Short mmCIF file of C-alpha atoms and ligand atoms in Angstrom, two decimals:
data_model
loop_
_atom_site.label_atom_id
_atom_site.label_comp_id
_atom_site.label_asym_id
_atom_site.label_seq_id
_atom_site.Cartn_x
_atom_site.Cartn_y
_atom_site.Cartn_z
CA UNK A 1 77.14 110.50 65.61
CA UNK A 2 78.44 108.07 68.70
CA UNK A 3 81.42 106.14 67.69
CA UNK A 4 81.55 102.62 69.41
CA UNK A 5 85.07 101.78 71.23
CA UNK A 6 87.37 99.63 69.82
CA UNK A 7 86.53 96.66 71.76
CA UNK A 8 82.87 97.02 71.17
CA UNK A 9 80.59 94.11 70.13
CA UNK A 10 76.97 93.39 70.87
CA UNK A 11 77.53 91.59 74.04
CA UNK A 12 79.79 93.97 75.33
CA UNK A 13 78.35 97.49 75.47
CA UNK A 14 79.43 100.45 75.46
CA UNK A 15 79.46 102.03 79.01
CA UNK A 16 81.98 104.59 79.58
CA UNK A 17 80.25 107.81 79.06
CA UNK A 18 84.00 109.27 77.36
CA UNK A 19 84.46 106.40 75.17
CA UNK A 20 80.75 106.86 74.03
CA UNK A 21 81.62 110.48 73.12
CA UNK A 22 84.50 109.51 71.18
CA UNK A 23 87.27 110.56 73.48
CA UNK A 24 90.68 109.26 73.36
CA UNK A 25 90.85 106.95 76.50
CA UNK A 26 93.49 108.44 78.96
CA UNK A 27 95.42 105.05 79.33
CA UNK A 28 96.09 102.54 76.76
CA UNK A 29 97.72 99.45 77.71
CA UNK A 30 98.61 97.75 73.86
CA UNK A 31 99.78 94.18 73.43
CA UNK A 32 102.09 94.35 76.41
CA UNK A 33 103.96 91.26 77.47
CA UNK A 34 106.66 90.64 80.22
CA UNK A 35 108.73 87.11 80.75
CA UNK A 36 110.57 86.52 84.20
CA UNK A 37 113.14 83.26 83.66
CA UNK A 38 111.43 82.56 80.47
CA UNK A 39 108.28 82.07 81.68
CA UNK A 40 105.54 84.77 80.82
CA UNK A 41 103.81 86.71 83.23
CA UNK A 42 101.96 89.02 80.88
CA UNK A 43 101.27 87.81 77.27
CA UNK A 44 99.77 90.31 74.89
CA UNK A 45 97.56 92.19 77.44
CA UNK A 46 95.74 95.18 76.02
CA UNK A 47 92.72 97.24 77.47
CA UNK A 48 91.95 101.08 77.51
CA UNK A 49 91.12 103.23 80.68
CA UNK A 50 88.66 105.58 79.67
CA UNK A 51 88.71 109.35 81.20
CA UNK A 52 86.76 109.15 84.54
CA UNK A 53 86.59 105.78 84.53
CA UNK A 54 86.82 103.14 87.66
CA UNK A 55 88.16 100.03 85.71
CA UNK A 56 88.51 96.71 88.10
CA UNK A 57 91.34 94.65 87.43
CA UNK A 58 90.96 91.00 88.65
CA UNK A 59 92.44 87.72 88.31
CA UNK A 60 93.23 84.99 90.66
CA UNK A 61 96.77 85.16 92.45
CA UNK A 62 99.68 85.00 89.94
CA UNK A 63 97.34 86.40 87.48
CA UNK A 64 100.19 89.43 86.64
CA UNK A 65 97.70 92.10 88.30
CA UNK A 66 101.02 93.65 90.49
CA UNK A 67 103.05 92.72 87.44
CA UNK A 68 100.86 94.87 85.09
CA UNK A 69 100.94 97.62 87.74
CA UNK A 70 104.40 97.57 87.87
CA UNK A 71 104.85 98.08 83.98
CA UNK A 72 102.80 100.99 84.36
CA UNK A 73 104.79 102.82 86.92
CA UNK A 74 108.16 101.75 84.99
CA UNK A 75 109.14 99.72 87.99
CA UNK A 76 109.45 96.86 85.29
CA UNK A 77 109.91 97.28 81.32
CA UNK A 78 107.38 95.06 79.15
CA UNK A 79 109.49 93.14 76.59
CA UNK A 80 106.73 93.69 74.35
CA UNK A 81 104.01 96.15 73.53
CA UNK A 82 103.71 99.77 74.55
CA UNK A 83 101.67 101.83 77.55
CA UNK A 84 100.58 105.36 76.44
CA UNK A 85 99.08 107.58 78.52
CA UNK A 86 96.97 110.62 77.14
CA UNK A 87 98.37 109.46 73.90
CA UNK A 88 102.31 109.52 74.99
CA UNK A 89 104.02 106.07 75.42
CA UNK A 90 105.39 105.86 79.05
CA UNK A 91 108.18 103.67 77.96
CA UNK A 92 110.03 106.62 76.16
CA UNK A 93 110.12 108.35 79.38
CA UNK A 94 113.02 108.19 82.01
CA UNK A 95 111.11 106.43 84.98
CA UNK A 96 111.62 109.12 87.42
CA UNK A 97 109.08 111.44 85.20
CA UNK A 98 106.31 108.52 85.52
CA UNK A 99 104.76 110.74 88.98
CA UNK A 100 104.78 113.97 87.27
CA UNK A 101 103.36 112.55 84.08
CA UNK A 102 100.21 111.73 85.89
CA UNK A 103 100.52 108.03 87.34
CA UNK A 104 100.08 107.87 90.64
CA UNK A 105 100.07 104.42 93.06
CA UNK A 106 99.86 102.39 96.17
CA UNK A 107 101.60 99.41 96.83
CA UNK A 108 99.95 95.94 97.91
CA UNK A 109 101.88 96.33 101.32
CA UNK A 110 101.71 99.39 103.01
CA UNK A 111 105.11 101.05 102.63
CA UNK A 112 105.24 104.58 104.76
CA UNK A 113 107.40 106.01 106.79
CA UNK A 114 106.31 104.87 109.97
CA UNK A 115 108.09 107.19 112.37
CA UNK A 116 106.84 110.42 110.26
CA UNK A 117 103.92 111.95 110.85
CA UNK A 118 100.60 111.30 108.74
CA UNK A 119 100.93 115.09 107.03
CA UNK A 120 104.90 114.46 106.50
CA UNK A 121 104.00 111.17 104.80
CA UNK A 122 101.38 113.12 102.44
CA UNK A 123 104.07 116.05 101.90
CA UNK A 124 106.46 113.22 100.75
CA UNK A 125 104.15 112.57 97.87
CA UNK A 126 103.91 115.67 96.66
CA UNK A 127 107.67 116.06 96.73
CA UNK A 128 107.95 113.48 93.71
CA UNK A 129 106.42 115.79 91.32
CA UNK A 130 108.11 118.97 92.42
CA UNK A 131 111.51 117.44 92.73
CA UNK A 132 112.76 118.19 89.29
CA UNK A 133 112.93 121.91 90.25
CA UNK A 134 115.28 120.95 93.01
CA UNK A 135 118.11 122.64 91.58
CA UNK A 136 116.93 125.80 90.93
CA UNK A 137 114.93 126.05 94.21
CA UNK A 138 118.09 125.80 96.01
CA UNK A 139 119.09 128.90 93.98
CA UNK A 140 115.95 130.68 94.67
CA UNK A 141 115.07 130.34 98.21
CA UNK A 142 111.97 132.35 98.19
CA UNK A 143 110.43 130.15 95.72
CA UNK A 144 111.64 127.03 97.08
CA UNK A 145 109.72 128.01 100.79
CA UNK A 146 106.94 128.93 98.21
CA UNK A 147 106.96 125.46 97.11
CA UNK A 148 107.30 124.01 100.71
CA UNK A 149 104.17 126.11 101.75
CA UNK A 150 102.20 124.77 98.85
CA UNK A 151 103.01 121.18 100.11
CA UNK A 152 101.93 121.90 103.54
CA UNK A 153 98.71 123.41 102.26
CA UNK A 154 97.98 120.28 99.94
CA UNK A 155 98.81 118.17 102.87
CA UNK A 156 96.12 119.46 104.54
CA UNK A 157 93.77 119.98 102.10
CA UNK A 158 94.33 116.08 101.46
CA UNK A 159 94.15 115.25 105.47
CA UNK A 160 90.79 117.05 105.58
CA UNK A 161 89.29 115.32 102.17
CA UNK A 162 90.45 111.60 103.78
CA UNK A 163 89.18 112.61 107.13
CA UNK A 164 92.87 112.78 108.72
CA UNK A 165 93.08 115.94 110.37
CA UNK A 166 92.45 114.49 113.83
CA UNK A 167 95.74 112.02 113.56
CA UNK A 168 97.79 114.89 111.03
CA UNK A 169 100.05 115.34 113.45
CA UNK A 170 101.04 111.60 114.92
CA UNK A 171 103.51 109.26 113.79
CA UNK A 172 102.01 106.43 110.99
CA UNK A 173 103.26 103.44 113.44
CA UNK A 174 100.57 104.74 115.89
CA UNK A 175 97.22 104.15 113.53
CA UNK A 176 95.28 101.02 112.75
CA UNK A 177 96.05 99.48 109.69
CA UNK A 178 92.59 100.88 107.73
CA UNK A 179 94.16 104.37 108.70
CA UNK A 180 97.54 103.68 107.60
CA UNK A 181 96.35 102.84 104.32
CA UNK A 182 94.43 105.74 104.12
CA UNK A 183 97.67 107.63 104.54
CA UNK A 184 99.05 105.60 101.58
CA UNK A 185 96.17 106.84 99.46
CA UNK A 186 96.67 110.57 100.45
CA UNK A 187 100.47 110.01 99.65
CA UNK A 188 99.74 108.96 96.18
CA UNK A 189 96.48 111.65 96.03
CA UNK A 190 99.47 114.35 96.58
CA UNK A 191 101.06 113.25 93.31
CA UNK A 192 98.21 114.81 91.66
CA UNK A 193 97.55 111.90 89.35
CA UNK A 194 95.57 111.63 86.45
CA UNK A 195 95.14 107.76 87.22
CA UNK A 196 95.62 106.50 90.41
CA UNK A 197 96.59 102.89 90.79
CA UNK A 198 94.96 101.01 93.67
CA UNK A 199 96.55 97.50 94.51
CA UNK A 200 94.32 95.49 96.75
CA UNK A 201 93.56 98.67 99.00
CA UNK A 202 90.97 96.93 100.71
CA UNK A 203 93.22 94.00 101.93
CA UNK A 204 93.32 93.31 105.51
CA UNK A 205 90.66 95.93 106.18
CA UNK A 206 87.40 95.06 107.95
CA UNK A 207 83.66 94.66 106.37
CA UNK A 208 82.80 98.58 107.57
CA UNK A 209 86.36 99.61 106.22
CA UNK A 210 85.72 98.03 102.93
CA UNK A 211 82.42 99.71 102.54
CA UNK A 212 83.95 103.10 103.52
CA UNK A 213 86.88 102.44 101.32
CA UNK A 214 84.43 101.90 98.44
CA UNK A 215 82.72 105.18 98.62
CA UNK A 216 86.03 106.99 99.40
CA UNK A 217 87.55 105.61 95.80
CA UNK A 218 84.01 106.93 94.05
CA UNK A 219 84.63 110.13 95.75
CA UNK A 220 88.18 110.56 94.46
CA UNK A 221 86.82 110.03 91.03
CA UNK A 222 83.97 112.30 91.31
CA UNK A 223 85.24 115.03 93.48
CA UNK A 224 88.70 115.34 92.42
CA UNK A 225 88.26 113.95 88.62
CA UNK A 226 90.89 111.14 89.00
CA UNK A 227 90.73 108.32 86.88
CA UNK A 228 91.05 104.92 88.48
CA UNK A 229 92.59 101.44 88.22
CA UNK A 230 91.79 98.91 91.01
CA UNK A 231 93.35 95.74 91.36
CA UNK A 232 91.08 94.02 94.32
CA UNK A 233 90.64 90.28 95.14
CA UNK A 234 86.88 91.95 97.23
CA UNK A 235 84.81 91.02 94.33
CA UNK A 236 81.90 92.82 96.46
CA UNK A 237 83.82 96.20 96.16
CA UNK A 238 84.90 95.71 92.69
CA UNK A 239 81.74 94.56 91.24
CA UNK A 240 79.46 97.79 92.86
CA UNK A 241 82.09 100.79 92.03
CA UNK A 242 83.85 99.76 88.92
CA UNK A 243 82.37 101.28 85.54
CA UNK A 244 84.04 98.15 83.71
CA UNK A 245 86.31 95.45 84.69
CA UNK A 246 89.06 93.38 83.13
CA UNK A 247 89.98 90.10 84.26
CA UNK A 248 93.46 88.22 83.64
CA UNK A 249 94.41 84.79 84.19
CA UNK A 250 98.02 83.42 83.59
CA UNK A 251 99.07 86.58 82.31
CA UNK A 252 96.40 86.98 79.67
CA UNK A 253 93.16 88.90 79.25
CA UNK A 254 90.43 86.41 79.77
CA UNK A 255 87.43 88.80 80.16
CA UNK A 256 86.57 92.24 79.63
CA UNK A 257 83.13 93.99 80.28
CA UNK A 258 80.68 95.90 82.46
CA UNK A 259 81.21 94.09 86.20
CA UNK A 260 77.83 92.13 85.39
CA UNK A 261 79.20 90.71 82.00
CA UNK A 262 82.36 89.69 83.35
CA UNK A 263 81.23 88.17 86.67
CA UNK A 264 79.20 86.03 84.66
CA UNK A 265 81.63 85.10 81.90
CA UNK A 266 81.74 81.50 81.78
CA UNK A 267 86.12 81.59 81.48
CA UNK A 268 86.11 83.86 84.62
CA UNK A 269 84.02 81.55 86.44
CA UNK A 270 86.28 78.74 85.46
CA UNK A 271 89.10 80.35 86.54
CA UNK A 272 88.27 81.30 89.96
CA UNK A 273 86.90 77.59 90.45
CA UNK A 274 89.78 75.68 92.51
CA UNK A 275 91.13 79.14 93.28
CA UNK A 276 90.60 81.23 96.39
CA UNK A 277 86.67 83.32 95.26
CA UNK A 278 86.44 86.10 97.72
N1 LIG B 1 110.27 90.09 89.94
C1 LIG B 1 109.96 88.93 89.31
N2 LIG B 1 110.53 87.81 89.19
C2 LIG B 1 110.24 86.68 89.03
N3 LIG B 1 108.61 86.57 89.01
C3 LIG B 1 108.12 87.20 89.09
C4 LIG B 1 108.56 88.91 89.30
N4 LIG B 1 107.44 89.63 89.55
C5 LIG B 1 106.41 88.55 89.23
N5 LIG B 1 106.78 87.41 89.10
C6 LIG B 1 105.98 86.42 88.54
O1 LIG B 1 104.84 86.87 87.95
C7 LIG B 1 103.63 86.11 87.94
C8 LIG B 1 102.54 87.12 88.31
O2 LIG B 1 102.48 87.77 89.75
P1 LIG B 1 101.92 89.10 90.13
O3 LIG B 1 102.13 89.73 88.92
O4 LIG B 1 102.77 89.13 91.62
O5 LIG B 1 100.42 88.23 90.38
P2 LIG B 1 99.24 88.91 91.10
O6 LIG B 1 99.39 90.44 91.64
O7 LIG B 1 98.17 88.97 89.96
O8 LIG B 1 98.71 88.08 92.12
C9 LIG B 1 103.60 84.98 88.91
O9 LIG B 1 104.21 83.94 88.56
C10 LIG B 1 105.11 85.71 89.75
O10 LIG B 1 105.70 84.73 90.53
MG1 LIG B 2 99.31 91.36 93.49
#
């Protein structure tokens, strides 16, 4: 028998194939709260990210989206609640283990090594998950060389996947902004994440680039099997590729459901009135 997910009600249909099969979600955000200087940036936020879904996280500026990402990547520690990846609390893990546990992310502002080549920037992503082996690798040089060769191979494969082969030897600073954003995506992919957190990947891109980004995100999920949590202001993009959407406002969850459900939810419409609806 199909088991409905926890938040299932008649007007919020079960649309995740993995949830409908009764599988446990990949990521669970449970009652998360955090304050800055006594002001709550997140209040009791709970939602699940099922395996293989693209989940959109929307909300007006200051809603708490980046703060939530910072909690998920352990840059911030929530004062309340828990965050589980495959049933294990990430809050119990040391910060440097987060990437190795399978959480990869990109940043709202491009944060690359601008003088390094595209391929080297992507290799750096791979280092963040192999660095636990650094000491034994120093002792066993041959193994280290194998690791380096493997990182190089992975970086090349990722360049191929992202259509970056023609520019892989160029310094990142010489490339257009849209291409730099793809390099950042590549660096996150090199961590071989189970879940990829994308913070406004369409910011600063033109219409065609946004369209291409949408198909790329879908390919990352379909071909690489990576689950996606996507913070995005570009509603057209979120609504066209997300399986489900979570809306935040003033640090609280405002709505959750299919893109169509959330888009027409009165609370969401009201929250966007008077703010820049893009
Ligand atoms: N390090 C911080 N110190 C103080 N306030 C913060 C900090 N990080 C986030 N905030 C506050 O938390 C709220 C949510 O911000 P943010 O998560 O960046 O929103 P969004 O990404 O949805 O635009 C804002 O009021 C912001 O000023
Ligand atoms: Mg933000």
